[in-house]
Short mmCIF file of C-alpha atoms in Angstrom, two decimals:
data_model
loop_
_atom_site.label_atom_id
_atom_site.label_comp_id
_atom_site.label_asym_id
_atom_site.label_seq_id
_atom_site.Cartn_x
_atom_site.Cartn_y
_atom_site.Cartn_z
CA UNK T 202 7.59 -12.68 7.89
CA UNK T 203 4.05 -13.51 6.80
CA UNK T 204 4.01 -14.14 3.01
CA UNK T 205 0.42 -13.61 0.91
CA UNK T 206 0.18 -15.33 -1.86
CA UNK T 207 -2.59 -14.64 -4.46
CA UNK T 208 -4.07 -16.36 -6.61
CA UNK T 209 -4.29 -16.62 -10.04
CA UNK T 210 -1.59 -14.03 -10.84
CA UNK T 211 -3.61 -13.09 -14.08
CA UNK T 212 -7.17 -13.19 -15.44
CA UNK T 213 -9.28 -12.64 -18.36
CA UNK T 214 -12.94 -12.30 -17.72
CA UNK T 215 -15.94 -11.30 -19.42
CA UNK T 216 -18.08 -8.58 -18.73
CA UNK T 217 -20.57 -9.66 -15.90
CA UNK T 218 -18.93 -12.53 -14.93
CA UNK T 219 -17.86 -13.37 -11.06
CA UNK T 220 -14.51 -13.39 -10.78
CA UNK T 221 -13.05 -14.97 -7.56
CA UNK T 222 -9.21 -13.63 -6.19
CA UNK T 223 -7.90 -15.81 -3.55
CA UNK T 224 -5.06 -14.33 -0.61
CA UNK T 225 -3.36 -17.23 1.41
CA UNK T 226 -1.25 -16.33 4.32
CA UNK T 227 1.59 -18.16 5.23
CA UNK T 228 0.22 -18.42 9.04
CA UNK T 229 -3.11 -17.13 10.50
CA UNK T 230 -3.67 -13.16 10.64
CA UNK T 231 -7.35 -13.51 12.02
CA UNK T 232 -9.34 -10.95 9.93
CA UNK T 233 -6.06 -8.62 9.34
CA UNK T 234 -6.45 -8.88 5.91
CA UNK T 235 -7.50 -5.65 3.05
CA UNK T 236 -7.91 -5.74 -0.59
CA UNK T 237 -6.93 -2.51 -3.11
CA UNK T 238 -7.56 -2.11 -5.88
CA UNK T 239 -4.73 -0.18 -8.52
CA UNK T 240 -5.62 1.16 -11.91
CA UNK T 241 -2.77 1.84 -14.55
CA UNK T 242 -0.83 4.95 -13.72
CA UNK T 243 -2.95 5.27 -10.77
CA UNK T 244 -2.25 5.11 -6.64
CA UNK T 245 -3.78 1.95 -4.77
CA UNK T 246 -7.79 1.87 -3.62
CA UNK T 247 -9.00 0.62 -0.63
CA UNK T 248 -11.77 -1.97 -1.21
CA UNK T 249 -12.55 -4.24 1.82
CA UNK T 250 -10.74 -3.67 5.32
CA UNK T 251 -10.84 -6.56 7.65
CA UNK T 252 -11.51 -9.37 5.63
CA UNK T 253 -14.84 -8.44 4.56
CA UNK T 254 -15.73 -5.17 5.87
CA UNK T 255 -17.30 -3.00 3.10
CA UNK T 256 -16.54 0.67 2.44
CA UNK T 257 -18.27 3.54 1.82
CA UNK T 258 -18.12 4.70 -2.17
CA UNK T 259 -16.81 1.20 -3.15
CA UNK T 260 -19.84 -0.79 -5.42
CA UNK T 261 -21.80 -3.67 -3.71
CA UNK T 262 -20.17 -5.83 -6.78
CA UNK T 263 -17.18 -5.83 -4.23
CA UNK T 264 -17.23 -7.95 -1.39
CA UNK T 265 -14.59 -9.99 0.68
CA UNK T 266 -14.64 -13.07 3.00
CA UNK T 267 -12.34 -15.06 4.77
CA UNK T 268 -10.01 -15.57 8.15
CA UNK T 269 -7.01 -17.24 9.59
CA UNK T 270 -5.34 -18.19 6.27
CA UNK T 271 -7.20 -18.08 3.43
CA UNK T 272 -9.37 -14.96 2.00
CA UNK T 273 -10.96 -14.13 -0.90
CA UNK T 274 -12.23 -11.03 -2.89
CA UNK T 275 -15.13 -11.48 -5.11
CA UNK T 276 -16.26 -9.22 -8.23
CA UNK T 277 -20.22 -10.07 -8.78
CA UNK T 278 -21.16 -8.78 -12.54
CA UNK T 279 -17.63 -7.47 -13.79
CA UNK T 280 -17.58 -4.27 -15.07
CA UNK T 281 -15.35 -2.74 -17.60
CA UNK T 282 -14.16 -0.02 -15.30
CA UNK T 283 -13.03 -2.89 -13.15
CA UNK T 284 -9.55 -3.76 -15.31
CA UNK T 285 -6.99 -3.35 -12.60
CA UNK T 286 -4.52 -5.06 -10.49
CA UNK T 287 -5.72 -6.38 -6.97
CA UNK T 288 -3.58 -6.67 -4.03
CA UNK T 289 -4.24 -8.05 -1.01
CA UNK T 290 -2.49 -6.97 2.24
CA UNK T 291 -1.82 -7.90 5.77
CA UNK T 292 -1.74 -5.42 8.90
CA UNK T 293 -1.73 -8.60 11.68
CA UNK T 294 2.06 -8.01 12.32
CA UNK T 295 5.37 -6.40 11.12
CA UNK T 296 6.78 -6.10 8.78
CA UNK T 297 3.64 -5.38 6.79
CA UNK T 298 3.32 -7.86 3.83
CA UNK T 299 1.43 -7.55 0.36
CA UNK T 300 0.30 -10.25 -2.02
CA UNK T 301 2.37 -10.00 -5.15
CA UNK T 302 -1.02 -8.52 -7.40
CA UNK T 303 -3.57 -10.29 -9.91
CA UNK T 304 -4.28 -8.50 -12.93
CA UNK T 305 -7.42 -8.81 -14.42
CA UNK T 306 -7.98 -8.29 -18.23
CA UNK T 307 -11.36 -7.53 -19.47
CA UNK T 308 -12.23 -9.28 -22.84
CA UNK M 179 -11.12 15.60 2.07
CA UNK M 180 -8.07 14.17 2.88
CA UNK M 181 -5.15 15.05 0.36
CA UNK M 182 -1.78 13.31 0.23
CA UNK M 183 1.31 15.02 -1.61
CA UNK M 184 4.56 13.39 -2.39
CA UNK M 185 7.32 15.63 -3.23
CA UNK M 186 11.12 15.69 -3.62
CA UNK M 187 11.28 12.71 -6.11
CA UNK M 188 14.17 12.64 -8.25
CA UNK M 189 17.11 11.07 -10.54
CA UNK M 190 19.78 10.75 -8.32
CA UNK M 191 23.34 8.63 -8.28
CA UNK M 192 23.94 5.48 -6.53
CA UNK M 193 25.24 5.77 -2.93
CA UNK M 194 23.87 9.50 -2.59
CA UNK M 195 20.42 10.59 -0.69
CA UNK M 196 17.48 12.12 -1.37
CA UNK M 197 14.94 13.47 0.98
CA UNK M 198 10.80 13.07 0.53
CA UNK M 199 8.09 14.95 2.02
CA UNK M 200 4.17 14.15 1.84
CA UNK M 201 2.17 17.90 3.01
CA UNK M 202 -1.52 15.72 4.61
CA UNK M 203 -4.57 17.90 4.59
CA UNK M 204 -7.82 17.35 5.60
CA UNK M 205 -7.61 15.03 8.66
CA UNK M 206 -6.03 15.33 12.08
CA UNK M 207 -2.92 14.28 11.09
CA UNK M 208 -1.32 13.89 14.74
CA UNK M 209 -3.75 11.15 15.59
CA UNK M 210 -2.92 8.73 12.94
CA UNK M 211 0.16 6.52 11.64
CA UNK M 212 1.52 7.01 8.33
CA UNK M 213 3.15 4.64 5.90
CA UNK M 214 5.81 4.74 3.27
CA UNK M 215 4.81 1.99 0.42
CA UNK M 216 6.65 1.69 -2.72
CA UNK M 217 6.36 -0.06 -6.08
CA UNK M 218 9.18 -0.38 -8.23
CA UNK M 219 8.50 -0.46 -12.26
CA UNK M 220 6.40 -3.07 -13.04
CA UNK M 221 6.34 -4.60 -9.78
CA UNK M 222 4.36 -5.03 -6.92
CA UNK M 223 3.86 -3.15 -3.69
CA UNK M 224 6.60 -3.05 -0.89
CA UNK M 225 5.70 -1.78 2.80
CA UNK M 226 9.13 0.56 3.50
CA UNK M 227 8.15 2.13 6.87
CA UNK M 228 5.71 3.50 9.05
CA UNK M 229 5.93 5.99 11.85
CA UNK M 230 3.26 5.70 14.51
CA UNK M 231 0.78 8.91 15.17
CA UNK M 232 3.07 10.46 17.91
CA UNK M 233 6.41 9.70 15.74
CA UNK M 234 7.72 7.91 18.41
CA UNK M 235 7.70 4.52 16.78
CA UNK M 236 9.53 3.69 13.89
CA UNK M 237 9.72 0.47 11.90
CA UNK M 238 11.33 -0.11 8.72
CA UNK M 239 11.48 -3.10 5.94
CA UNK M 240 14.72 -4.77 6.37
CA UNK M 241 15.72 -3.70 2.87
CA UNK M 242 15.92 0.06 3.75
CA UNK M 243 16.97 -0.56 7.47
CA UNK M 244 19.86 1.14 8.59
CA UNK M 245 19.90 3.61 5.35
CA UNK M 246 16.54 5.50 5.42
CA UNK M 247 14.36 7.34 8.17
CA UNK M 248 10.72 8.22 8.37
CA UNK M 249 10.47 11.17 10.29
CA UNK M 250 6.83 13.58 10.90
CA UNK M 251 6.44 17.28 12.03
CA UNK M 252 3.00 17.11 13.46
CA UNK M 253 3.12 20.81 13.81
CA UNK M 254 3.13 21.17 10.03
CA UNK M 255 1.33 18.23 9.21
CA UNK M 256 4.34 16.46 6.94
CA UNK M 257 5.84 13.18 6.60
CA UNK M 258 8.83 12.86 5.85
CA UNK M 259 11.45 9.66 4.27
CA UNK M 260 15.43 10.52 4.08
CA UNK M 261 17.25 8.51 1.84
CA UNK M 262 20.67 7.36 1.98
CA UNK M 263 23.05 5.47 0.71
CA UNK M 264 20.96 4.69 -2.25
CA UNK M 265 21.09 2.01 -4.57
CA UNK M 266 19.48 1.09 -7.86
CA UNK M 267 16.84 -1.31 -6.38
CA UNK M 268 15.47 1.58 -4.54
CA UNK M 269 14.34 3.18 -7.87
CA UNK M 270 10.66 3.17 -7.06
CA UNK M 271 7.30 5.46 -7.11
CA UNK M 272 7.01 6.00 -3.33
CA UNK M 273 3.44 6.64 -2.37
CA UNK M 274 2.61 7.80 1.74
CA UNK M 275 -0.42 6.20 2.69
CA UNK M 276 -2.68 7.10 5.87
CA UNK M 277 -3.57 4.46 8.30
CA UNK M 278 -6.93 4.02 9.30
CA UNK M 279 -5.79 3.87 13.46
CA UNK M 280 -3.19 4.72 15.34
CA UNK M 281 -0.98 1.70 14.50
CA UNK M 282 -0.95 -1.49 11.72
CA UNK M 283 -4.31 -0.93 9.82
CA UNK M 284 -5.26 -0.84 6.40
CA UNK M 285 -4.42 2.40 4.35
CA UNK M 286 -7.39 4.27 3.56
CA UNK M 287 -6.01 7.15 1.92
CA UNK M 288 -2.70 7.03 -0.85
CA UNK M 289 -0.68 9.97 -2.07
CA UNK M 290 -0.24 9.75 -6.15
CA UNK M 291 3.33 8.77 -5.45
CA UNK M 292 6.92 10.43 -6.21
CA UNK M 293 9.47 8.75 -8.52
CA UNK M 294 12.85 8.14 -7.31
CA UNK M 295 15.47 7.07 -10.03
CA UNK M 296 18.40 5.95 -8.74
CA UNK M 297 21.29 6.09 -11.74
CA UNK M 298 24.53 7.38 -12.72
#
């Protein structure tokens, strides 16, 4: 089994600060690697697909890089609407693995 | 658009089942896999199964192997998850999730998710 493992598990930012989320695989998934995005009392968002591929309706704050092992989602000028928990998640192989979620706080 | 809806989510006793549905609109439904995920109370997400576009793949988590089944009736565009012999660690919101391809891609599309309480 491939285990993600994110990091931090919690922040508190600012408003317009960058915030940096890192994903670490346990062995290399290539670019098999998405980021969602899951409000309170809400279902999960997809953000980035494949590592870094941007979608449609998602800001251009977003934005996602990495491959092999280590990934990371970056937030460029936090916004308030942007208090939520972030998981990352790997497709590559079964059984389908998530990161275990950062929450991020807004001051 | 594409629309996702959970139903048959319940409080039910441990060791009993429960059956799920999620009614997809708004894509072609038989050309895509589809995923149970589901996130216990305060938890994190959980991959439970996925069924591949044709239904004739099946994969589970090894925590519900053996005791649930995804099933899909392409001809009425609904996924289904049975539930059996259920215990209290399954208590969950179970969402069904679209996949982006045919098979192991990133879910582009959620259902809101159907609570399943398992209690006595």
């Amino acid at each position: 089994e491939i285990v993600l493992t994110q990091s931090p598990d919690f922040q508190s930012v600012t408003p317009k600060e960058k915030v940096t989320i890192t994903c670490r695989a346990s062995q290399s998934i290539g670019s098999s690697l998405h980021w969602y995005q899951q409000k309170p009392d809400q279902s999960p968002k997809l953000l980035i697909k494949y590592a870094s591929q941007s979608l449609s309706g998602v800001p251009s704050r977003f934005s996602g890089s990495g491959s092999g092992t280590d990934f990371t989602l970056t937030i460029n000028g936090l916004e308030a609407e942007d208090a939520a928990t972030y998981y990352c998640h790997q497709s590559s192989s079964l059984p389908i693995t998530f990161g275990q979620g950062t929450r991020l706080e807004i001051k | 658009q594409v629309q996702l809806v959970e139903s048959g989510g319940g409080v039910v006793q441990p060791g009993r089942s429960l059956r799920l549905s999620c009614a997809a609109s708004g894509f072609t439904f038989n050309t895509y896999g589809i995923y149970w995920v589901r996130q216990a109370p305060g938890k994190g997400l959980e991959w439970v199964a996925v069924i591949s576009y044709d239904g004739h793949n099946q994969y589970y988590a090894d925590s519900v192997k053996g005791r649930f089944t995804i099933s899909r009736d392409n001809s009425k565009n609904t996924l289904y998850l049975q539930m059996s012999s259920l215990r209290s660690e399954d208590t969950a919101v179970y969402y069904c999730a679209k996949g982006s391809g045919s098979y192991l891609t990133p879910f582009d599309h959620w259902g809101r998710g159907a609570l399943v309480t398992v209690s006595s």
